[in-house]
């Protein structure tokens, strides 16, 4: 009510001719929207955790992409439960299902919720099936940009001896793609849905029972696929669940344990000596030796080069912890440089790194144009005939509202209007908008014009 009164006061000052007393609340809200007093779209999502920022990114050595991907899969590996072991994503048998926190924003109102998602280790997308009508599904239905976080859960015996420097976690920023029955009309949509159901449903007992029962007695591959698609179609049309994937824009890995990789700085030398001929990794981490071996091997290979050694020595010359390093040197404990040089630890690697997906390679003959949509960037990719007319056209509107603007990029009738023609194009002049998505259609036309000009 206070907001309404404030707006009324503003209106009386700025538009005295307007009959304020006769306006309804809906009319007042419409006026506030039109005059910029209420933001309907979010300009950007920001995070307190970004690569190479703040005081947490200790370490001299950058991670390679191979190590980044390995860390993502290692941290988010989940448990070993699968309704059918043959549906494991790799030979390790992990199900890659974890409990996450998802942050969404709509109308500048934040929302945070817990949910379970499955990591697709091939695409690094997160796969989800959630109840329709929940705040998160309503939010990302309007604004598909989300930020998701995960941090290792403590085991019971860690409660008294827990050391922050043995923790690790992931921040996953991405764009939600909601699947609809229309996706079953395209080969790409069918493939993505089959992949989602085959990776998500085996990790959840009740869902797996229903899904697996539809093809349990079938042996022919085509019949199994048809049965799966029939089940998926029922789920999509039932409306009780929202089926979606989160496509990453960046994944931030935070690994404070890399600062030290030994129980504490003060007993680092003793720890290393005690490990000769013993188990290499005695600290309390739920990480596989294969992953830890890869970190240590990469660091040691890096230090074996003159450039790598010089960089690490220069980085620690000022001391990662100047005051603490001075005390360590005074009392004979290892300094941060000495710990970084230890061949049995991965100390020296940065404690934070950001993986970003490689841009999708476009046809070398294609021309690309972009335009601003309601919720993100719309991209058009065109190839031209020798006479300059459009031969092929792809429009990506996946950033838009799933029920409206997102359909522009897959509407065959809309896209067909441009084939065999030259630009520039104008909506309403030989080009019809997709029903219910005029704004996104206009942005798509702008992107196409930017591609062909």
mmCIF file of C-alpha atoms in Angstrom, residues 9-287:
data_model
loop_
_atom_site.group_PDB
_atom_site.id
_atom_site.type_symbol
_atom_site.label_atom_id
_atom_site.label_comp_id
_atom_site.label_asym_id
_atom_site.label_seq_id
_atom_site.Cartn_x
_atom_site.Cartn_y
_atom_site.Cartn_z
ATOM 1 C CA UNK A 9 2.259 11.232 -4.924
ATOM 2 C CA UNK A 10 4.651 11.055 -7.881
ATOM 3 C CA UNK A 11 1.732 11.111 -10.281
ATOM 4 C CA UNK A 12 0.211 14.162 -8.608
ATOM 5 C CA UNK A 13 3.510 15.987 -8.959
ATOM 6 C CA UNK A 14 4.280 14.941 -12.517
ATOM 7 C CA UNK A 15 0.923 14.529 -14.179
ATOM 8 C CA UNK A 16 -1.531 16.828 -12.400
ATOM 9 C CA UNK A 17 -3.990 16.611 -15.275
ATOM 10 C CA UNK A 18 -4.508 12.885 -14.737
ATOM 11 C CA UNK A 19 -7.561 11.892 -12.743
ATOM 12 C CA UNK A 20 -5.652 10.058 -10.039
ATOM 13 C CA UNK A 21 -8.584 9.570 -7.722
ATOM 14 C CA UNK A 22 -10.522 7.705 -10.409
ATOM 15 C CA UNK A 23 -7.712 5.283 -11.350
ATOM 16 C CA UNK A 24 -8.009 1.647 -10.396
ATOM 17 C CA UNK A 25 -5.063 -0.216 -8.942
ATOM 18 C CA UNK A 26 -4.618 -2.099 -12.246
ATOM 19 C CA UNK A 27 -4.538 1.195 -14.163
ATOM 20 C CA UNK A 28 -2.052 2.607 -11.692
ATOM 21 C CA UNK A 29 0.163 -0.453 -12.068
ATOM 22 C CA UNK A 30 0.001 -0.129 -15.860
ATOM 23 C CA UNK A 31 1.024 3.520 -15.592
ATOM 24 C CA UNK A 32 3.919 2.603 -13.281
ATOM 25 C CA UNK A 33 5.132 -0.007 -15.774
ATOM 26 C CA UNK A 34 4.881 2.400 -18.699
ATOM 27 C CA UNK A 35 6.838 5.079 -16.868
ATOM 28 C CA UNK A 36 9.645 2.878 -15.609
ATOM 29 C CA UNK A 37 8.715 2.718 -11.938
ATOM 30 C CA UNK A 38 8.607 -1.078 -11.995
ATOM 31 C CA UNK A 39 11.269 -3.145 -13.749
ATOM 32 C CA UNK A 40 9.843 -6.165 -15.544
ATOM 33 C CA UNK A 41 13.130 -7.513 -16.894
ATOM 34 C CA UNK A 42 16.411 -8.215 -15.172
ATOM 35 C CA UNK A 43 19.395 -6.513 -16.768
ATOM 36 C CA UNK A 44 21.960 -9.004 -15.533
ATOM 37 C CA UNK A 45 22.572 -11.686 -12.963
ATOM 38 C CA UNK A 46 25.640 -11.069 -10.844
ATOM 39 C CA UNK A 47 27.572 -13.235 -8.445
ATOM 40 C CA UNK A 48 29.923 -12.608 -5.571
ATOM 41 C CA UNK A 49 32.069 -15.454 -6.847
ATOM 42 C CA UNK A 50 33.833 -14.869 -10.136
ATOM 43 C CA UNK A 51 37.048 -16.169 -11.581
ATOM 44 C CA UNK A 52 40.223 -14.476 -10.306
ATOM 45 C CA UNK A 53 38.280 -12.141 -8.024
ATOM 46 C CA UNK A 54 38.194 -11.625 -4.302
ATOM 47 C CA UNK A 55 40.416 -13.241 -1.718
ATOM 48 C CA UNK A 56 39.778 -16.902 -2.438
ATOM 49 C CA UNK A 57 41.718 -17.473 -5.635
ATOM 50 C CA UNK A 58 45.042 -18.499 -4.082
ATOM 51 C CA UNK A 59 47.541 -20.426 -6.155
ATOM 52 C CA UNK A 60 49.892 -19.717 -9.025
ATOM 53 C CA UNK A 61 48.965 -22.427 -11.516
ATOM 54 C CA UNK A 62 45.936 -22.213 -13.811
ATOM 55 C CA UNK A 63 43.766 -25.289 -14.326
ATOM 56 C CA UNK A 64 43.560 -26.772 -17.809
ATOM 57 C CA UNK A 65 40.151 -27.435 -19.360
ATOM 58 C CA UNK A 66 40.751 -31.166 -18.895
ATOM 59 C CA UNK A 67 41.238 -30.681 -15.147
ATOM 60 C CA UNK A 68 38.220 -28.369 -14.966
ATOM 61 C CA UNK A 69 35.916 -30.939 -16.567
ATOM 62 C CA UNK A 70 37.385 -33.697 -14.415
ATOM 63 C CA UNK A 71 36.723 -31.614 -11.294
ATOM 64 C CA UNK A 72 33.117 -30.887 -12.299
ATOM 65 C CA UNK A 73 32.435 -34.596 -12.805
ATOM 66 C CA UNK A 74 34.316 -35.533 -9.639
ATOM 67 C CA UNK A 75 32.580 -33.011 -7.388
ATOM 68 C CA UNK A 76 29.094 -33.725 -8.765
ATOM 69 C CA UNK A 77 29.339 -37.499 -9.079
ATOM 70 C CA UNK A 78 26.502 -38.207 -6.636
ATOM 71 C CA UNK A 79 25.906 -41.710 -5.311
ATOM 72 C CA UNK A 80 25.919 -45.239 -6.663
ATOM 73 C CA UNK A 81 22.175 -45.872 -6.749
ATOM 74 C CA UNK A 82 20.744 -46.655 -10.181
ATOM 75 C CA UNK A 83 17.503 -48.440 -10.923
ATOM 76 C CA UNK A 84 19.394 -50.286 -13.646
ATOM 77 C CA UNK A 85 23.209 -50.387 -13.558
ATOM 78 C CA UNK A 86 23.335 -50.574 -17.350
ATOM 79 C CA UNK A 87 22.147 -46.959 -17.413
ATOM 80 C CA UNK A 88 25.283 -45.687 -15.628
ATOM 81 C CA UNK A 89 26.788 -42.773 -17.520
ATOM 82 C CA UNK A 90 30.308 -44.211 -17.298
ATOM 83 C CA UNK A 91 32.253 -47.160 -15.939
ATOM 84 C CA UNK A 92 32.518 -45.566 -12.473
ATOM 85 C CA UNK A 93 28.878 -46.307 -11.714
ATOM 86 C CA UNK A 94 28.149 -42.923 -10.135
ATOM 87 C CA UNK A 95 24.648 -41.602 -10.844
ATOM 88 C CA UNK A 96 25.658 -37.882 -10.918
ATOM 89 C CA UNK A 97 22.573 -36.910 -8.938
ATOM 90 C CA UNK A 98 23.051 -34.237 -6.283
ATOM 91 C CA UNK A 99 20.992 -31.866 -4.168
ATOM 92 C CA UNK A 100 21.468 -28.273 -5.336
ATOM 93 C CA UNK A 101 20.312 -24.787 -4.470
ATOM 94 C CA UNK A 102 18.853 -22.830 -7.382
ATOM 95 C CA UNK A 103 18.560 -19.046 -7.418
ATOM 96 C CA UNK A 104 16.038 -17.470 -9.791
ATOM 97 C CA UNK A 105 14.931 -13.887 -10.369
ATOM 98 C CA UNK A 106 11.643 -12.571 -11.721
ATOM 99 C CA UNK A 107 10.531 -8.926 -11.544
ATOM 100 C CA UNK A 108 13.663 -8.290 -9.478
ATOM 101 C CA UNK A 109 12.342 -10.598 -6.757
ATOM 102 C CA UNK A 110 14.894 -13.319 -5.906
ATOM 103 C CA UNK A 111 13.944 -16.867 -5.067
ATOM 104 C CA UNK A 112 16.121 -19.663 -3.730
ATOM 105 C CA UNK A 113 15.117 -23.305 -3.548
ATOM 106 C CA UNK A 114 16.509 -26.805 -3.083
ATOM 107 C CA UNK A 115 16.179 -29.347 -5.852
ATOM 108 C CA UNK A 116 17.776 -32.528 -7.164
ATOM 109 C CA UNK A 117 19.381 -32.526 -10.594
ATOM 110 C CA UNK A 118 21.455 -34.980 -12.608
ATOM 111 C CA UNK A 119 24.650 -33.909 -14.357
ATOM 112 C CA UNK A 120 24.915 -35.018 -17.985
ATOM 113 C CA UNK A 121 28.650 -35.758 -18.164
ATOM 114 C CA UNK A 122 28.644 -35.519 -21.974
ATOM 115 C CA UNK A 123 27.185 -32.012 -22.304
ATOM 116 C CA UNK A 124 27.710 -30.798 -18.693
ATOM 117 C CA UNK A 125 24.056 -29.739 -18.693
ATOM 118 C CA UNK A 126 21.972 -30.341 -15.567
ATOM 119 C CA UNK A 127 18.846 -32.436 -16.167
ATOM 120 C CA UNK A 128 15.711 -31.885 -14.103
ATOM 121 C CA UNK A 129 12.109 -32.940 -13.579
ATOM 122 C CA UNK A 130 10.186 -30.760 -11.111
ATOM 123 C CA UNK A 131 6.583 -30.360 -10.028
ATOM 124 C CA UNK A 132 4.681 -27.776 -12.042
ATOM 125 C CA UNK A 133 3.447 -24.682 -10.245
ATOM 126 C CA UNK A 134 6.342 -24.358 -7.802
ATOM 127 C CA UNK A 135 8.015 -20.975 -7.399
ATOM 128 C CA UNK A 136 11.186 -22.063 -9.217
ATOM 129 C CA UNK A 137 9.334 -23.398 -12.262
ATOM 130 C CA UNK A 138 7.178 -20.274 -12.424
ATOM 131 C CA UNK A 139 10.279 -18.097 -12.135
ATOM 132 C CA UNK A 140 12.453 -19.768 -14.751
ATOM 133 C CA UNK A 141 9.476 -20.068 -17.057
ATOM 134 C CA UNK A 142 9.592 -16.268 -17.338
ATOM 135 C CA UNK A 143 13.307 -15.679 -16.823
ATOM 136 C CA UNK A 144 15.354 -18.738 -17.858
ATOM 137 C CA UNK A 145 18.613 -17.396 -16.377
ATOM 138 C CA UNK A 146 19.476 -19.236 -13.157
ATOM 139 C CA UNK A 147 22.416 -19.714 -10.820
ATOM 140 C CA UNK A 148 22.844 -23.060 -9.090
ATOM 141 C CA UNK A 149 25.237 -23.978 -6.290
ATOM 142 C CA UNK A 150 26.417 -27.155 -4.626
ATOM 143 C CA UNK A 151 28.784 -27.742 -1.721
ATOM 144 C CA UNK A 152 29.971 -31.019 -0.274
ATOM 145 C CA UNK A 153 27.852 -32.222 2.602
ATOM 146 C CA UNK A 154 29.566 -33.089 5.890
ATOM 147 C CA UNK A 155 29.702 -36.632 7.151
ATOM 148 C CA UNK A 156 28.748 -37.226 10.822
ATOM 149 C CA UNK A 157 32.304 -37.756 12.097
ATOM 150 C CA UNK A 158 33.415 -34.450 10.538
ATOM 151 C CA UNK A 159 31.261 -32.284 12.766
ATOM 152 C CA UNK A 160 33.901 -31.826 15.484
ATOM 153 C CA UNK A 161 37.053 -31.904 13.341
ATOM 154 C CA UNK A 162 35.760 -30.165 10.222
ATOM 155 C CA UNK A 163 38.397 -28.103 8.433
ATOM 156 C CA UNK A 164 37.178 -25.458 5.977
ATOM 157 C CA UNK A 165 40.199 -26.115 3.788
ATOM 158 C CA UNK A 166 38.943 -29.627 3.036
ATOM 159 C CA UNK A 167 35.763 -28.330 1.374
ATOM 160 C CA UNK A 168 34.920 -27.911 -2.285
ATOM 161 C CA UNK A 169 31.935 -26.831 -4.332
ATOM 162 C CA UNK A 170 30.524 -25.683 -7.643
ATOM 163 C CA UNK A 171 28.574 -22.663 -8.880
ATOM 164 C CA UNK A 172 26.673 -23.403 -12.079
ATOM 165 C CA UNK A 173 25.270 -20.465 -14.061
ATOM 166 C CA UNK A 174 23.049 -21.335 -16.985
ATOM 167 C CA UNK A 175 19.888 -20.991 -19.036
ATOM 168 C CA UNK A 176 16.868 -23.249 -18.530
ATOM 169 C CA UNK A 177 15.342 -24.970 -21.545
ATOM 170 C CA UNK A 178 11.847 -26.295 -20.816
ATOM 171 C CA UNK A 179 10.726 -29.185 -23.012
ATOM 172 C CA UNK A 180 7.220 -29.215 -24.509
ATOM 173 C CA UNK A 181 5.256 -31.667 -26.700
ATOM 174 C CA UNK A 182 6.506 -29.663 -29.695
ATOM 175 C CA UNK A 183 10.000 -31.039 -29.038
ATOM 176 C CA UNK A 184 8.743 -34.500 -30.001
ATOM 177 C CA UNK A 185 8.174 -33.161 -33.513
ATOM 178 C CA UNK A 186 11.911 -32.656 -34.122
ATOM 179 C CA UNK A 187 14.725 -35.214 -34.172
ATOM 180 C CA UNK A 188 16.859 -32.942 -31.965
ATOM 181 C CA UNK A 189 14.044 -32.678 -29.425
ATOM 182 C CA UNK A 190 13.440 -36.438 -29.363
ATOM 183 C CA UNK A 191 17.142 -37.146 -28.863
ATOM 184 C CA UNK A 192 17.406 -34.687 -25.973
ATOM 185 C CA UNK A 193 14.319 -36.043 -24.245
ATOM 186 C CA UNK A 194 15.434 -39.667 -24.591
ATOM 187 C CA UNK A 195 18.819 -38.685 -23.194
ATOM 188 C CA UNK A 196 17.202 -36.841 -20.267
ATOM 189 C CA UNK A 197 14.861 -39.672 -19.307
ATOM 190 C CA UNK A 198 17.603 -42.311 -19.674
ATOM 191 C CA UNK A 199 19.940 -40.370 -17.363
ATOM 192 C CA UNK A 200 17.544 -38.780 -14.876
ATOM 193 C CA UNK A 201 14.921 -41.469 -14.308
ATOM 194 C CA UNK A 202 17.248 -44.361 -13.322
ATOM 195 C CA UNK A 203 18.440 -42.241 -10.354
ATOM 196 C CA UNK A 204 14.957 -42.003 -8.809
ATOM 197 C CA UNK A 205 13.225 -45.232 -7.766
ATOM 198 C CA UNK A 206 9.590 -44.275 -8.311
ATOM 199 C CA UNK A 207 10.190 -42.610 -11.660
ATOM 200 C CA UNK A 208 12.358 -45.475 -12.893
ATOM 201 C CA UNK A 209 9.681 -48.058 -12.074
ATOM 202 C CA UNK A 210 7.122 -46.310 -14.264
ATOM 203 C CA UNK A 211 9.515 -45.515 -17.099
ATOM 204 C CA UNK A 212 11.228 -48.918 -17.232
ATOM 205 C CA UNK A 213 7.937 -50.804 -17.120
ATOM 206 C CA UNK A 214 6.933 -49.415 -20.525
ATOM 207 C CA UNK A 215 9.760 -51.233 -22.330
ATOM 208 C CA UNK A 216 10.689 -54.008 -19.865
ATOM 209 C CA UNK A 217 9.441 -56.844 -22.115
ATOM 210 C CA UNK A 218 10.714 -55.425 -25.405
ATOM 211 C CA UNK A 219 13.924 -56.449 -27.172
ATOM 212 C CA UNK A 220 13.719 -54.644 -30.503
ATOM 213 C CA UNK A 221 15.566 -51.301 -30.362
ATOM 214 C CA UNK A 222 12.987 -49.431 -32.449
ATOM 215 C CA UNK A 223 10.140 -50.744 -30.313
ATOM 216 C CA UNK A 224 11.973 -49.736 -27.116
ATOM 217 C CA UNK A 225 12.506 -46.225 -28.478
ATOM 218 C CA UNK A 226 8.857 -45.955 -29.510
ATOM 219 C CA UNK A 227 7.728 -47.090 -26.050
ATOM 220 C CA UNK A 228 10.008 -44.583 -24.352
ATOM 221 C CA UNK A 229 8.755 -41.743 -26.546
ATOM 222 C CA UNK A 230 5.164 -42.745 -25.784
ATOM 223 C CA UNK A 231 5.844 -42.523 -22.048
ATOM 224 C CA UNK A 232 7.651 -39.196 -22.479
ATOM 225 C CA UNK A 233 4.742 -37.778 -24.482
ATOM 226 C CA UNK A 234 2.322 -38.626 -21.677
ATOM 227 C CA UNK A 235 4.571 -36.889 -19.154
ATOM 228 C CA UNK A 236 4.853 -33.779 -21.304
ATOM 229 C CA UNK A 237 1.123 -33.564 -21.969
ATOM 230 C CA UNK A 238 0.110 -34.476 -18.405
ATOM 231 C CA UNK A 239 1.178 -31.075 -17.119
ATOM 232 C CA UNK A 240 2.012 -32.299 -13.614
ATOM 233 C CA UNK A 241 5.771 -32.071 -14.115
ATOM 234 C CA UNK A 242 8.141 -29.602 -15.755
ATOM 235 C CA UNK A 243 10.878 -31.368 -17.725
ATOM 236 C CA UNK A 244 13.944 -29.252 -18.431
ATOM 237 C CA UNK A 245 17.692 -28.962 -18.795
ATOM 238 C CA UNK A 246 19.996 -26.205 -17.604
ATOM 239 C CA UNK A 247 22.549 -25.333 -20.280
ATOM 240 C CA UNK A 248 25.720 -23.929 -18.662
ATOM 241 C CA UNK A 249 27.075 -20.494 -19.473
ATOM 242 C CA UNK A 250 29.875 -20.945 -16.924
ATOM 243 C CA UNK A 251 30.763 -23.366 -14.153
ATOM 244 C CA UNK A 252 32.897 -22.058 -11.298
ATOM 245 C CA UNK A 253 34.869 -24.633 -9.332
ATOM 246 C CA UNK A 254 35.924 -23.652 -5.809
ATOM 247 C CA UNK A 255 38.479 -25.931 -4.136
ATOM 248 C CA UNK A 256 39.949 -24.431 -0.950
ATOM 249 C CA UNK A 257 41.700 -27.736 -0.188
ATOM 250 C CA UNK A 258 44.249 -26.860 -2.888
ATOM 251 C CA UNK A 259 45.655 -24.126 -0.663
ATOM 252 C CA UNK A 260 47.358 -26.717 1.498
ATOM 253 C CA UNK A 261 46.617 -30.346 0.608
ATOM 254 C CA UNK A 262 47.948 -31.405 4.014
ATOM 255 C CA UNK A 263 46.244 -31.429 7.451
ATOM 256 C CA UNK A 264 47.718 -28.073 8.461
ATOM 257 C CA UNK A 265 50.569 -25.792 7.501
ATOM 258 C CA UNK A 266 52.400 -26.326 10.757
ATOM 259 C CA UNK A 267 52.838 -30.085 10.342
ATOM 260 C CA UNK A 268 53.190 -30.209 6.565
ATOM 261 C CA UNK A 269 56.739 -31.624 6.560
ATOM 262 C CA UNK A 270 55.885 -34.297 9.099
ATOM 263 C CA UNK A 271 52.838 -35.234 7.062
ATOM 264 C CA UNK A 272 54.806 -35.635 3.835
ATOM 265 C CA UNK A 273 57.471 -37.758 5.521
ATOM 266 C CA UNK A 274 54.862 -39.999 7.063
ATOM 267 C CA UNK A 275 53.335 -40.716 3.671
ATOM 268 C CA UNK A 276 56.393 -42.406 2.168
ATOM 269 C CA UNK A 277 55.278 -45.909 1.289
ATOM 270 C CA UNK A 278 51.850 -45.207 2.760
ATOM 271 C CA UNK A 279 48.503 -44.146 1.365
ATOM 272 C CA UNK A 280 49.110 -40.851 -0.440
ATOM 273 C CA UNK A 281 46.023 -38.893 0.520
ATOM 274 C CA UNK A 282 45.155 -39.087 4.203
ATOM 275 C CA UNK A 283 43.134 -35.884 4.582
ATOM 276 C CA UNK A 284 39.381 -36.031 4.810
ATOM 277 C CA UNK A 285 38.132 -35.583 1.241
ATOM 278 C CA UNK A 286 35.526 -37.572 -0.642
ATOM 279 C CA UNK A 287 37.609 -37.516 -3.813
#
